[in-house]
Tab-separated table of C-alpha atoms in Angstrom:
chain	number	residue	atom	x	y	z
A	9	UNK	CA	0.000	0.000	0.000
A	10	UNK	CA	2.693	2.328	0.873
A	11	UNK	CA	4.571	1.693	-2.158
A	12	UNK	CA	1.146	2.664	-4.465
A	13	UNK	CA	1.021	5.678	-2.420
A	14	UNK	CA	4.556	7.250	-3.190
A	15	UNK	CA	4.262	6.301	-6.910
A	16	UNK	CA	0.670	8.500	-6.909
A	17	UNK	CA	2.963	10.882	-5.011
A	18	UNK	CA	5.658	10.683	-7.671
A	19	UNK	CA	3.381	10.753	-10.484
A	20	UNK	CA	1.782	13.933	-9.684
A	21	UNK	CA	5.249	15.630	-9.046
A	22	UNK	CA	6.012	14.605	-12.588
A	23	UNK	CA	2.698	16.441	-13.262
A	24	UNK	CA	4.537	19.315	-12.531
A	25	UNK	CA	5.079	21.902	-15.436
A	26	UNK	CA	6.481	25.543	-16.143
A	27	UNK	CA	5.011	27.752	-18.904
A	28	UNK	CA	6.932	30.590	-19.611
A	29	UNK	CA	8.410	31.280	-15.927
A	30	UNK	CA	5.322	30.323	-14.450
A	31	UNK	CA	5.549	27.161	-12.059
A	32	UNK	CA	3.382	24.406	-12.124
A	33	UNK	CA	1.362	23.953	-9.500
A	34	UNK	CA	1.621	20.501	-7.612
A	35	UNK	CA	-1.435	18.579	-6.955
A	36	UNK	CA	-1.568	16.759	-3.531
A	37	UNK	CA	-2.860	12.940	-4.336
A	38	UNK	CA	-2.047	12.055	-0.769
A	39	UNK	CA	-1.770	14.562	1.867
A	40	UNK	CA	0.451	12.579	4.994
A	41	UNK	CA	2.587	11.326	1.779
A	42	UNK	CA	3.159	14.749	0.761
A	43	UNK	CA	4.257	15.284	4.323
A	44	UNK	CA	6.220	12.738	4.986
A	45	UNK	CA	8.194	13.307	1.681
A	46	UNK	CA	8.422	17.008	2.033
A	47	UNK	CA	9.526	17.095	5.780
A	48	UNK	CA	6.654	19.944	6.376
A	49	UNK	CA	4.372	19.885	8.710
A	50	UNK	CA	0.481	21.061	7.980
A	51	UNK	CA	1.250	25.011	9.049
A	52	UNK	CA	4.453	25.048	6.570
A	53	UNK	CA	2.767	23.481	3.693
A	54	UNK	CA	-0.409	25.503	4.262
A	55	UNK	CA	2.157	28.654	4.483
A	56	UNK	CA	3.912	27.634	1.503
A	57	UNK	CA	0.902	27.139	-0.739
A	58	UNK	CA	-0.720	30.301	0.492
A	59	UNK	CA	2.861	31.889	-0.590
A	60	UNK	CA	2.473	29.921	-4.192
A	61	UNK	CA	-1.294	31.409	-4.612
A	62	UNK	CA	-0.277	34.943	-3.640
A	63	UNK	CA	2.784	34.880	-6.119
A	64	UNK	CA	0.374	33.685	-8.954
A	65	UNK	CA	-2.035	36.353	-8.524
A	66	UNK	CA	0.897	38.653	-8.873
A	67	UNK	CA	1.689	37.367	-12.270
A	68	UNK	CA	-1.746	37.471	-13.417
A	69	UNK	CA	-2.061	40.869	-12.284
A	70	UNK	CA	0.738	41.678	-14.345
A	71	UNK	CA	-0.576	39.656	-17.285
A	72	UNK	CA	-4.032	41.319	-16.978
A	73	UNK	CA	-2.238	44.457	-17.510
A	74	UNK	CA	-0.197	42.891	-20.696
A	75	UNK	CA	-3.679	41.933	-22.043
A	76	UNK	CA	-5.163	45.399	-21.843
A	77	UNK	CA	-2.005	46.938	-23.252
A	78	UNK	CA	-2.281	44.954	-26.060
A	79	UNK	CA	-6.297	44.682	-26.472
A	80	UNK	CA	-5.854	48.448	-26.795
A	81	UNK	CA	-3.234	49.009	-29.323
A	82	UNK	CA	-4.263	46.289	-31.818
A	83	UNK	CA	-7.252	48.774	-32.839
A	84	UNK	CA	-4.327	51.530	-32.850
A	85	UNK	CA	-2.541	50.163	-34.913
A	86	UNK	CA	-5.518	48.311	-37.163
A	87	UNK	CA	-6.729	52.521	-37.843
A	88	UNK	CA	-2.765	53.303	-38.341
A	89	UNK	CA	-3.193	50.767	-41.407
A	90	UNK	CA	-6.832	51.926	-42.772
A	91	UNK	CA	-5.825	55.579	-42.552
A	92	UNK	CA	-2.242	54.804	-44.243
A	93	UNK	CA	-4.282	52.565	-47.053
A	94	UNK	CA	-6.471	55.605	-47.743
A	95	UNK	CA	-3.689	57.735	-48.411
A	96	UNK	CA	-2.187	55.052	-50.857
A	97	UNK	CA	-5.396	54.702	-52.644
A	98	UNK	CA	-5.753	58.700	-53.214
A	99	UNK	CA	-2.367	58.653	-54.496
A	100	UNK	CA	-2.298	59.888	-58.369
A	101	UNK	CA	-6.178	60.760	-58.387
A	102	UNK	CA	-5.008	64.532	-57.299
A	103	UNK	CA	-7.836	64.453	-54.902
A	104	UNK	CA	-7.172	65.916	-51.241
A	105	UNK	CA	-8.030	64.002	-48.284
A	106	UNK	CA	-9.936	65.721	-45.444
A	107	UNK	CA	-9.350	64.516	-41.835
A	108	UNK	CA	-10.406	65.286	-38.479
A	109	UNK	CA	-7.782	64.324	-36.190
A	110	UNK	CA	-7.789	64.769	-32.047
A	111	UNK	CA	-5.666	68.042	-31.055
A	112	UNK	CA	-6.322	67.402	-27.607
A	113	UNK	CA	-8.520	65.189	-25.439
A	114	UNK	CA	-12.081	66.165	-26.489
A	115	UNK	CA	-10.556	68.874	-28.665
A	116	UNK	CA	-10.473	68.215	-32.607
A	117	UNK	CA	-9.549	69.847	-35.724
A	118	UNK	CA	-9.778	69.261	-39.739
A	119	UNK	CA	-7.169	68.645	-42.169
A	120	UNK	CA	-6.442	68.845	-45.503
A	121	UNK	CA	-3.901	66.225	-46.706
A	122	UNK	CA	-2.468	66.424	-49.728
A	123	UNK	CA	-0.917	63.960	-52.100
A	124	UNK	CA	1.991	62.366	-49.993
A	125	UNK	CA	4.287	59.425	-50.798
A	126	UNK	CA	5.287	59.298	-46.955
A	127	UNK	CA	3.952	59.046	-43.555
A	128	UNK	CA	4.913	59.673	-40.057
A	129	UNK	CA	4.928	56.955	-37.020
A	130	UNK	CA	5.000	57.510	-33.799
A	131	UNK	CA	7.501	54.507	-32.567
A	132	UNK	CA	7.011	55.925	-28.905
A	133	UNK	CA	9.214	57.081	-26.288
A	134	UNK	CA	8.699	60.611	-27.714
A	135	UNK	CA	10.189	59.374	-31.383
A	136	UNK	CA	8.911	59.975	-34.607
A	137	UNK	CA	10.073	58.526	-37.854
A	138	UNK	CA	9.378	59.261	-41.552
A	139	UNK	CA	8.230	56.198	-43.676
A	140	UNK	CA	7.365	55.208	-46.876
A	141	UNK	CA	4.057	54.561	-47.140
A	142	UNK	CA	4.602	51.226	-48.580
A	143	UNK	CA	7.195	50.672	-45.762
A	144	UNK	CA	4.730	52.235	-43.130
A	145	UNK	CA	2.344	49.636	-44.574
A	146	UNK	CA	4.657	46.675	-44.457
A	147	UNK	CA	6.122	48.045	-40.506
A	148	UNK	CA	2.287	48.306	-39.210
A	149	UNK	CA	1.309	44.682	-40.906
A	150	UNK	CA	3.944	43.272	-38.962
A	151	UNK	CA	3.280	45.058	-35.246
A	152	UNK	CA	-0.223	44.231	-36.065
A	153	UNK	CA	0.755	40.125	-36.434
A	154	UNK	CA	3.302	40.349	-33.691
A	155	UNK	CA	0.984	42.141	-31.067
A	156	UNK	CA	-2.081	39.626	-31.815
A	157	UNK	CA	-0.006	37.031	-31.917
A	158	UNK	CA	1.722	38.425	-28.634
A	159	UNK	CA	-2.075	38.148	-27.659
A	160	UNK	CA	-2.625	34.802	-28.292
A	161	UNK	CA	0.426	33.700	-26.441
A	162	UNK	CA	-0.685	35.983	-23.269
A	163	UNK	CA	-4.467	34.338	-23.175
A	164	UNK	CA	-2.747	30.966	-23.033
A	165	UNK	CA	-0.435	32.066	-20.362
A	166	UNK	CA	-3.322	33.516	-18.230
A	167	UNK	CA	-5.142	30.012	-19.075
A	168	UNK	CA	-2.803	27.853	-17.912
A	169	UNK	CA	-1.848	30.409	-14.608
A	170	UNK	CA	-5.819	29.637	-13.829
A	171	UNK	CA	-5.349	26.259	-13.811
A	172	UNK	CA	-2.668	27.094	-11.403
A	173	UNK	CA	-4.336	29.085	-9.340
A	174	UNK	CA	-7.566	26.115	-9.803
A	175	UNK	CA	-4.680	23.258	-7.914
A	176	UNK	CA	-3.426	25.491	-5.715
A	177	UNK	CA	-6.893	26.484	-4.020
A	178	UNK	CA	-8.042	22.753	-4.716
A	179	UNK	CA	-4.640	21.585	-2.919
A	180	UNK	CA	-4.842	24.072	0.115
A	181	UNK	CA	-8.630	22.624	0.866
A	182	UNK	CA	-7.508	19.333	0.896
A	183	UNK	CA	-4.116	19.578	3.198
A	184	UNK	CA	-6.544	21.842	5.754
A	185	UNK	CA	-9.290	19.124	5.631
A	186	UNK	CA	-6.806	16.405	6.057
A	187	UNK	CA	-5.668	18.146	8.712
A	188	UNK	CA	-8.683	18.366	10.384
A	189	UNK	CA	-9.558	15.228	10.284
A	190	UNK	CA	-6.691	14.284	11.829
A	191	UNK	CA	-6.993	16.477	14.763
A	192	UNK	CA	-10.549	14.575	14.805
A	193	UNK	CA	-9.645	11.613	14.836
A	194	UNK	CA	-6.833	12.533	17.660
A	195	UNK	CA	-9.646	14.180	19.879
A	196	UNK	CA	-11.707	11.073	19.581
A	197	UNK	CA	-9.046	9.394	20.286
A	198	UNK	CA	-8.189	11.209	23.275
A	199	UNK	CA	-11.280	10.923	24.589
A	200	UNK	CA	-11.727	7.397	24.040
A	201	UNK	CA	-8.661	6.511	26.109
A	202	UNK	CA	-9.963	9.152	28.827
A	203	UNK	CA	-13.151	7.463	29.160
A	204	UNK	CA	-11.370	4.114	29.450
């Protein structure tokens, strides 16, 4: 029996994973194995799984943040490309475009743009650089694949941190219940031999 026990116990340590810097989270089969193996007793391992569960809602605060960083500039940069495919399709008709672009917050103005064969982009960090607009188009067509592919990468991350988070909580129930069973059955116990 005790032999079935620490393979379950060694099988779900093999369980264990990292994605991307995140640690996998262990799933207790057998609590007093657990213990035994680890050389903790019930206050440490509920301490150090408390620990685990606060460190991953760190990280998926800081994901969170990631994912509205980059749900917000994916429609940047998706009007970056219609406004710079505008001005490539008015190119050699002679016509001017007219634009209203945002001065300041809640403060607009209109434009008249005439036949250009470059654009501006804002790269950030106060820096502005001169393109092509072919090469404008090609620069924005690749931070658009990069940042939804960045995306994609960052919802699988936050998936797999839930499932995380999902063990941990599941695993912190189950050492505190074990425990109080124990302490249970050690009362009863107790009071059996008392009686006696």
């Amino acid at each position: 029996m005790a032999a079935s026990s620490s393979s379950t116990a060694a099988d779900s340590s093999a369980m264990v994973t990292e994605r991307r810097g995140i640690p996998g989270a262990q799933f207790v089969e057998d609590v007093q194995t657990y213990l035994t193996q680890s050389g903790l007793d019930v206050q440490s391992a509920l301490a150090f799984f408390q620990e685990r569960l606060q460190q991953y809602k760190v990280v998926e605060m800081k994901l969170l943040a990631q994912q509205r960083d980059l749900q917000a500039k994916i429609p940047d940069i998706e009007k970056c490309l219609e406004v710079v495919a505008t001005l490539r399709a008015k190119k050699g008709t002679g016509e001017e475009l007219i634009a209203d672009f945002e001065v300041s917050e809640g403060i607009y103005s209109r434009a008249r743009i005439e036949e250009t064969d470059s654009v501006c982009l804002w790269l950030g960090a106060n820096v502005m650089l001169e393109y092509s607009v072919e090469e404008a188009t090609g620069l924005l067509q690749k931070n658009l694949e990069n940042a939804k592919a960045s995306l994609e990468v960052l919802i699988t991350d936050l998936q797999f941190l839930r499932d995380q988070v999902t063990v941990t909580q599941v695993t912190i129930a189950r050492v505190y219940n074990w425990d109080v069973h124990q302490r249970r059955i050690r009362q009863a116990t107790a009071t059996t031999a008392e009686d006696s």
